[in-house]
Short mmCIF file of C-alpha atoms and ligand atoms in Angstrom, two decimals:
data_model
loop_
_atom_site.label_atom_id
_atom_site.label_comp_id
_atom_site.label_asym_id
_atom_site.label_seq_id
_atom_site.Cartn_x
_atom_site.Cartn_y
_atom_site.Cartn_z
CA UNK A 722 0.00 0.00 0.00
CA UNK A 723 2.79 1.83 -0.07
CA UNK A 724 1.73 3.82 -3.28
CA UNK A 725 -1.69 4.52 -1.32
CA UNK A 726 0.55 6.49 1.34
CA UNK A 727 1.73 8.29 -1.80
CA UNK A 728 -1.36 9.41 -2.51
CA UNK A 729 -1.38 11.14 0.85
CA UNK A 730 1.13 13.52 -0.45
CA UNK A 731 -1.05 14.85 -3.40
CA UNK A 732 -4.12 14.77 -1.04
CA UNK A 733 -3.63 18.96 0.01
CA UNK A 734 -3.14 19.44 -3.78
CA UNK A 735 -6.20 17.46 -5.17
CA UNK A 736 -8.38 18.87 -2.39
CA UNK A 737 -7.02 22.39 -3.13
CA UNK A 738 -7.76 22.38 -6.82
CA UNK A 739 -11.29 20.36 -6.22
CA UNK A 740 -11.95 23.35 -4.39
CA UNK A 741 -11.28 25.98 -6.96
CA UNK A 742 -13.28 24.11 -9.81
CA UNK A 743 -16.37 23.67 -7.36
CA UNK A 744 -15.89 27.45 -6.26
CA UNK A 745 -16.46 28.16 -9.90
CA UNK A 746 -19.10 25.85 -10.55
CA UNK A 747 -20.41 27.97 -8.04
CA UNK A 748 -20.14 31.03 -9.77
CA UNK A 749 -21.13 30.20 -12.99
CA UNK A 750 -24.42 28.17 -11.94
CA UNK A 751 -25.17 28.18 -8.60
CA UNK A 752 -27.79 25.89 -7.21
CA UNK A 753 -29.46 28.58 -4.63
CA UNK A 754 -28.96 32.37 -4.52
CA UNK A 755 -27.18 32.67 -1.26
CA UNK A 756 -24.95 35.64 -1.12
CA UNK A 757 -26.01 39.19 -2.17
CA UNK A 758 -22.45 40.47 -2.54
CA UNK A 759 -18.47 38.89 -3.39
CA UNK A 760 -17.59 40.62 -0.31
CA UNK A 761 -20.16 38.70 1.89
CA UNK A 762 -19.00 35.41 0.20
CA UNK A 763 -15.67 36.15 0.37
CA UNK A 764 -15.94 36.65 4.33
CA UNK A 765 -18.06 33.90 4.36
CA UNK A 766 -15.80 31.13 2.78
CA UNK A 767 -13.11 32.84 4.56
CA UNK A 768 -14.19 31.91 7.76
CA UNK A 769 -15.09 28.51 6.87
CA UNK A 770 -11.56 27.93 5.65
CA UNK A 771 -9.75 29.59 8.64
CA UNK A 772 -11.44 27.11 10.97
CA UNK A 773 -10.70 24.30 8.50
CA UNK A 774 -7.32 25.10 8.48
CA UNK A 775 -7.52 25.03 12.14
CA UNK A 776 -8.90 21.69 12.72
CA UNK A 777 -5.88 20.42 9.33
CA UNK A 778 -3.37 21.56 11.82
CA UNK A 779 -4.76 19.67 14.92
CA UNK A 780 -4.85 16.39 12.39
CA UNK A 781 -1.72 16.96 11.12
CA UNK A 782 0.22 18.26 14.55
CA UNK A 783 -1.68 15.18 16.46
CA UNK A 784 -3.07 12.26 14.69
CA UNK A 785 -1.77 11.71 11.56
CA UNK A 786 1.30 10.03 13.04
CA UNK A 787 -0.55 8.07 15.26
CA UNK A 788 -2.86 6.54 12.97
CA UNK A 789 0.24 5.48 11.07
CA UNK A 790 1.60 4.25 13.98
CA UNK A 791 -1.65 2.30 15.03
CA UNK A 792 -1.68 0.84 11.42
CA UNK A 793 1.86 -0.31 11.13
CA UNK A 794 1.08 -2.44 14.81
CA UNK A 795 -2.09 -3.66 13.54
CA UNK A 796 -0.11 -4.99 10.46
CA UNK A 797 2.66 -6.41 12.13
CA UNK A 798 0.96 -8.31 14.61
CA UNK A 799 -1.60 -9.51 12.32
CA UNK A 800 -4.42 -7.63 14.07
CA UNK A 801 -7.93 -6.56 13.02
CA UNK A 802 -10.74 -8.23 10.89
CA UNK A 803 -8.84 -7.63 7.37
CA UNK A 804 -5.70 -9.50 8.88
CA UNK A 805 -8.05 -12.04 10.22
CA UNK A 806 -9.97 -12.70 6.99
CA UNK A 807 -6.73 -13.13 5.51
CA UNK A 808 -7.31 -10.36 2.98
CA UNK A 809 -4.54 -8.57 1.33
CA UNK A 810 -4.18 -6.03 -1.93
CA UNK A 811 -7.15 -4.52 -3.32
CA UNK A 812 -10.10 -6.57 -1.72
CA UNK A 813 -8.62 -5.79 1.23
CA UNK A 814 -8.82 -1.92 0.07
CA UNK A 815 -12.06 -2.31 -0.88
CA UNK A 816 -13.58 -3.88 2.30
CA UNK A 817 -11.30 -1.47 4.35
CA UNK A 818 -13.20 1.77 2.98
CA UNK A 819 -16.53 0.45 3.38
CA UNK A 820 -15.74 -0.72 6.86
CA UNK A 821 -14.34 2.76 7.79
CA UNK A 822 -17.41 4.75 5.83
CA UNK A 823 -19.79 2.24 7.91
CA UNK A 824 -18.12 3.50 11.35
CA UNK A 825 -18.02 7.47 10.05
CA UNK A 826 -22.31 7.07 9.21
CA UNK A 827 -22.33 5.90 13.13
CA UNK A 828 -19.94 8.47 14.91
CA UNK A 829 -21.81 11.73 12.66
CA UNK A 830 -25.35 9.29 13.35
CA UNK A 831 -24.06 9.87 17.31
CA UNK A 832 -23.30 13.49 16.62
CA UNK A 833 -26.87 14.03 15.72
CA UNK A 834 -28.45 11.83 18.53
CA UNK A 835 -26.11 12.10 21.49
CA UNK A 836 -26.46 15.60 23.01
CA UNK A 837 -23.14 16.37 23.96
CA UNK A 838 -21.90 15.17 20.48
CA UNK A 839 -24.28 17.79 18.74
CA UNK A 840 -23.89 20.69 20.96
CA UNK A 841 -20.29 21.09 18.79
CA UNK A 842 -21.56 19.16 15.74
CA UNK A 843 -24.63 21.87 15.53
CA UNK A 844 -21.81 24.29 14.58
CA UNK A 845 -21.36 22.96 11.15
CA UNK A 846 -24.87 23.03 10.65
CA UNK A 847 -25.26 26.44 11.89
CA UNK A 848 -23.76 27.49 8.70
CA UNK A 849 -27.76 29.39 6.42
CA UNK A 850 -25.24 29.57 3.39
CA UNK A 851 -24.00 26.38 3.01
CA UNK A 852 -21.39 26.30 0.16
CA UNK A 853 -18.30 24.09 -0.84
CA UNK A 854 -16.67 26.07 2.27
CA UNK A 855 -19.08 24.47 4.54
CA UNK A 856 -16.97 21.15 3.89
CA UNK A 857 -14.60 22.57 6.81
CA UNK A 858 -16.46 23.81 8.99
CA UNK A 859 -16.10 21.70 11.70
CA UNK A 860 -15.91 22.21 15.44
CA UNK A 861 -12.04 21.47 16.67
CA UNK A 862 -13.68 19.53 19.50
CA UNK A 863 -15.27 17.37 16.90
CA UNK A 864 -12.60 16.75 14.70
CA UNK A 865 -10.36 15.98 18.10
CA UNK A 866 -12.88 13.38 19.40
CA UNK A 867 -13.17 12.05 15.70
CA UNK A 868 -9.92 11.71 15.22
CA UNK A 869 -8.78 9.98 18.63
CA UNK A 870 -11.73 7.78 18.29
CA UNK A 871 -9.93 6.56 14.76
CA UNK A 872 -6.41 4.89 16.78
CA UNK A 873 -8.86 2.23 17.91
CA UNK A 874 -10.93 2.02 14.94
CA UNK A 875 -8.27 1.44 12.34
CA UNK A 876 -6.55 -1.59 14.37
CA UNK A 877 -9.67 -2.89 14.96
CA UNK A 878 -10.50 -2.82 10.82
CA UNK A 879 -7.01 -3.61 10.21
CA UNK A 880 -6.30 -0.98 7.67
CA UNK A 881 -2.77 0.20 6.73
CA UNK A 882 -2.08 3.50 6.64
CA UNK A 883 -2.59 3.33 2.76
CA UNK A 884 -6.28 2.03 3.44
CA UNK A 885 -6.48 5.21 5.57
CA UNK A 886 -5.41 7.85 3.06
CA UNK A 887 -7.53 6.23 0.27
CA UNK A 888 -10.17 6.76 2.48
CA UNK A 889 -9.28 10.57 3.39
CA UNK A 890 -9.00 11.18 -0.22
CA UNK A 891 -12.19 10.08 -1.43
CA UNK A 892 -14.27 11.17 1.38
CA UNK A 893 -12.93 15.05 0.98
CA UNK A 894 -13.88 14.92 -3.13
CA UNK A 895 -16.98 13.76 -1.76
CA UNK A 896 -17.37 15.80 1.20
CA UNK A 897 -16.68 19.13 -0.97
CA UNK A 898 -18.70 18.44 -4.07
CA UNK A 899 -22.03 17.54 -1.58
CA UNK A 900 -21.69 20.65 0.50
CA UNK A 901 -21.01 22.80 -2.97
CA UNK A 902 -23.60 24.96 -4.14
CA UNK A 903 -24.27 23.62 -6.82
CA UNK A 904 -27.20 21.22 -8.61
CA UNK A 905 -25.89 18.17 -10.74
CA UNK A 906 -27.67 17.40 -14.05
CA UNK A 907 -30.70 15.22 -12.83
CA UNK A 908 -29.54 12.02 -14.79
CA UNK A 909 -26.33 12.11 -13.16
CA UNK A 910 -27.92 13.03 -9.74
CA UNK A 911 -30.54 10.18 -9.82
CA UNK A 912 -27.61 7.64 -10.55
CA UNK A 913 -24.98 8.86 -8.24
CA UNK A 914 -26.76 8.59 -5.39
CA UNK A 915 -26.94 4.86 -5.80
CA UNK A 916 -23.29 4.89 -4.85
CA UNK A 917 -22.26 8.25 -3.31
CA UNK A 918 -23.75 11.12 -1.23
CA UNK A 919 -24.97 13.71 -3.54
CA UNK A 920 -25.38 17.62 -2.94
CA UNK A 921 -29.22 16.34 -3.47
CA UNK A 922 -28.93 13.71 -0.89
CA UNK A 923 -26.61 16.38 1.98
CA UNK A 924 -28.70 19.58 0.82
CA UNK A 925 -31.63 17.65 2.99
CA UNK A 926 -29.20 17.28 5.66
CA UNK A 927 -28.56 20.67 6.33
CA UNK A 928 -32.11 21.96 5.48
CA UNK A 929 -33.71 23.58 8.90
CA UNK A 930 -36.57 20.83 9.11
CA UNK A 931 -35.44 18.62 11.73
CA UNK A 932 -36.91 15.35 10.11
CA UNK A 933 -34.41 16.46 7.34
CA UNK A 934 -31.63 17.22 9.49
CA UNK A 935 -32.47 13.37 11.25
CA UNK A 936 -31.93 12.01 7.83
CA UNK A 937 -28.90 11.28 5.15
CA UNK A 938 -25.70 10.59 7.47
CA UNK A 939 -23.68 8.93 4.84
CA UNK A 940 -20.58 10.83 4.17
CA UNK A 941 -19.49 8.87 1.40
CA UNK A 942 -21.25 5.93 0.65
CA UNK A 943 -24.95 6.66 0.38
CA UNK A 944 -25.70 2.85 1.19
CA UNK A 945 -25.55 3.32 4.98
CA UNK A 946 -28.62 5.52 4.67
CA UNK A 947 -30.94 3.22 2.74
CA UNK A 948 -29.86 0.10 5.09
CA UNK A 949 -29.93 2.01 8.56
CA UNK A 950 -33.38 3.78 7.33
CA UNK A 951 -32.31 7.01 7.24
CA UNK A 952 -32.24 7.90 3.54
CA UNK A 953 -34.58 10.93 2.73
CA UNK A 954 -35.53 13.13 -0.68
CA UNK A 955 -37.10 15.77 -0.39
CA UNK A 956 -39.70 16.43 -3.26
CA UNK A 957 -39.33 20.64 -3.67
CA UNK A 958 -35.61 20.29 -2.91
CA UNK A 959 -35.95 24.25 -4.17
CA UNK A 960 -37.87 25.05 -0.44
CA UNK A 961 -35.33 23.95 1.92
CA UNK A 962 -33.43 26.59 3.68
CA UNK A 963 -30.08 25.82 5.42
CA UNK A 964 -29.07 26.40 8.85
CA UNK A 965 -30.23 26.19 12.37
CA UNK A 966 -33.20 28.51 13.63
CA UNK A 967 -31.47 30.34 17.31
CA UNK A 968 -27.98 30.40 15.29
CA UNK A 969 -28.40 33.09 12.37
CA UNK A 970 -26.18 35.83 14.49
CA UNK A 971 -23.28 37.09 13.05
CA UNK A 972 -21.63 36.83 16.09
CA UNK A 973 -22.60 32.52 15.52
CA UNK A 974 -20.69 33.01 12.60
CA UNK A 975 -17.17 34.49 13.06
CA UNK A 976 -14.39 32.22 13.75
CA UNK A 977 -14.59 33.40 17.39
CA UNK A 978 -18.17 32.72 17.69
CA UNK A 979 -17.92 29.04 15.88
CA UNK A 980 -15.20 27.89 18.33
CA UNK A 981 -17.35 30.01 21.45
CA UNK A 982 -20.73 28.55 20.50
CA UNK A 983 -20.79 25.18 22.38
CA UNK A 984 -19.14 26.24 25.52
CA UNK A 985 -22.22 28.85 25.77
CA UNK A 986 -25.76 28.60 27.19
ZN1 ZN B 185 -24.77 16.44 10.44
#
């Protein structure tokens, strides 16, 4: 796998330029008129992306390492159900992802259901103008508790570190493209979401109707959803309106204010 870890190395860059085509998909057709001004979106995405670039360093600074580490003992002594099945190569890959993507549907299910959890998961919902940006806006406690949460999960699995990062990889193209304001072709909307989470599929996620927000956890895989019984479609898709009624503030939506919201009554 050592050509997956590889991949790690390009994953900033790919993510980076993802970014900058979806931010112009944005412009050129975007799938709700959110922002009345490039100033207002500008501070907007800005935002989002300074507290994204918070929660990279925290990964970076204090997990990333230690998920390789956990890895490279799980593969050494043999550990975890891959190692047990016996699998190796790309079946091993392949099982590895949709293992992982079947624990990330439960922790963000947990986030939703589990108080604590959504007192800091609410403040990526909070977000009335959800664009591609929206894909990092994440609470640091969040991404912390995520994160140390993985050491056990990925010996347990028994991914390699290569498993991990082809994991990372394709759940940030997918993560950015379904938070992206943008609509696919219907065709291509209708069949995607037999296999991925579509903006369709995440735009009910984040609308303000809590039997919407209750629905759609996949992050990547949009199977989890139809075999938990979670998966909802909304039939005006055009009516929903993003966000979190109690959280429109501006002062809910600095960087300040993001990191300040859960630790206030
Ligand atoms: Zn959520």
């Amino acid at each position: 796998m050592s050509d997956l870890t590889e991949l790690g190395r390009w994953r900033g860059v790919a993510s980076t330029a993802w970014l900058i085509v979806l931010l112009l998909w944005e412009t050129a057709a975007p799938c709700f008129a959110l922002f009345l001004g490039s100033r207002e979106r500008w501070r907007h995405g800005l935002r989002n992306v300074v507290v994204g670039a918070l929660n990279a360093l925290l990964v970076v600074v204090g997990f990333v390492w230690a998920w390789k580490a956990v890895a490279a003992w799980a593969t050494e002594h043999r550990f975890g159900l891959l190692n047990w099945l016996g699998l190796t190569g790309w079946p091993a890959a392949v099982l590895g992802v949709l293992l992982f993507d079947c624990w990330t549907y439960w922790w963000h299910r947990s986030a939703h259901e589990l108080p604590r959890l959504w007192n800091f998961h609410r403040v990526h919902h909070s977000d009335a103008r959800m664009d591609v940006t929206t894909a990092n806006r994440f609470h640091l406690v969040e991404i912390g508790l995520s994160s140390l949460l993985r050491l056990a999960v990925i010996p347990l699995i028994g991914l390699q570190f290569g498993h991990v990062v082809l994991y990372e990889t394709l759940l940030q193209g997918c993560v950015q493209l379904q938070h992206a304001n943008v609509a696919l072709p219907p065709a291509w909307e209708w069949t995607l979401r037999w296999l991925i989470v579509t903006p369709g599929l995440h735009k009910v996620h984040h609308s303000r109707e809590p039997a919407d927000t209750d629905s759609n956890y996949a992050s990547l895989l949009s199977v989890w959803d139809r075999l938990f019984g979670s998966f909802r479609l909304r039939a005006r898709p055009e009516e929903i309106r993003f966000g979190l009624d109690g959280m429109d503030t501006d002062g809910r939506q600095t960087v300040r204010g993001m990191i300040r919201t859960p630790f206030e009554k």
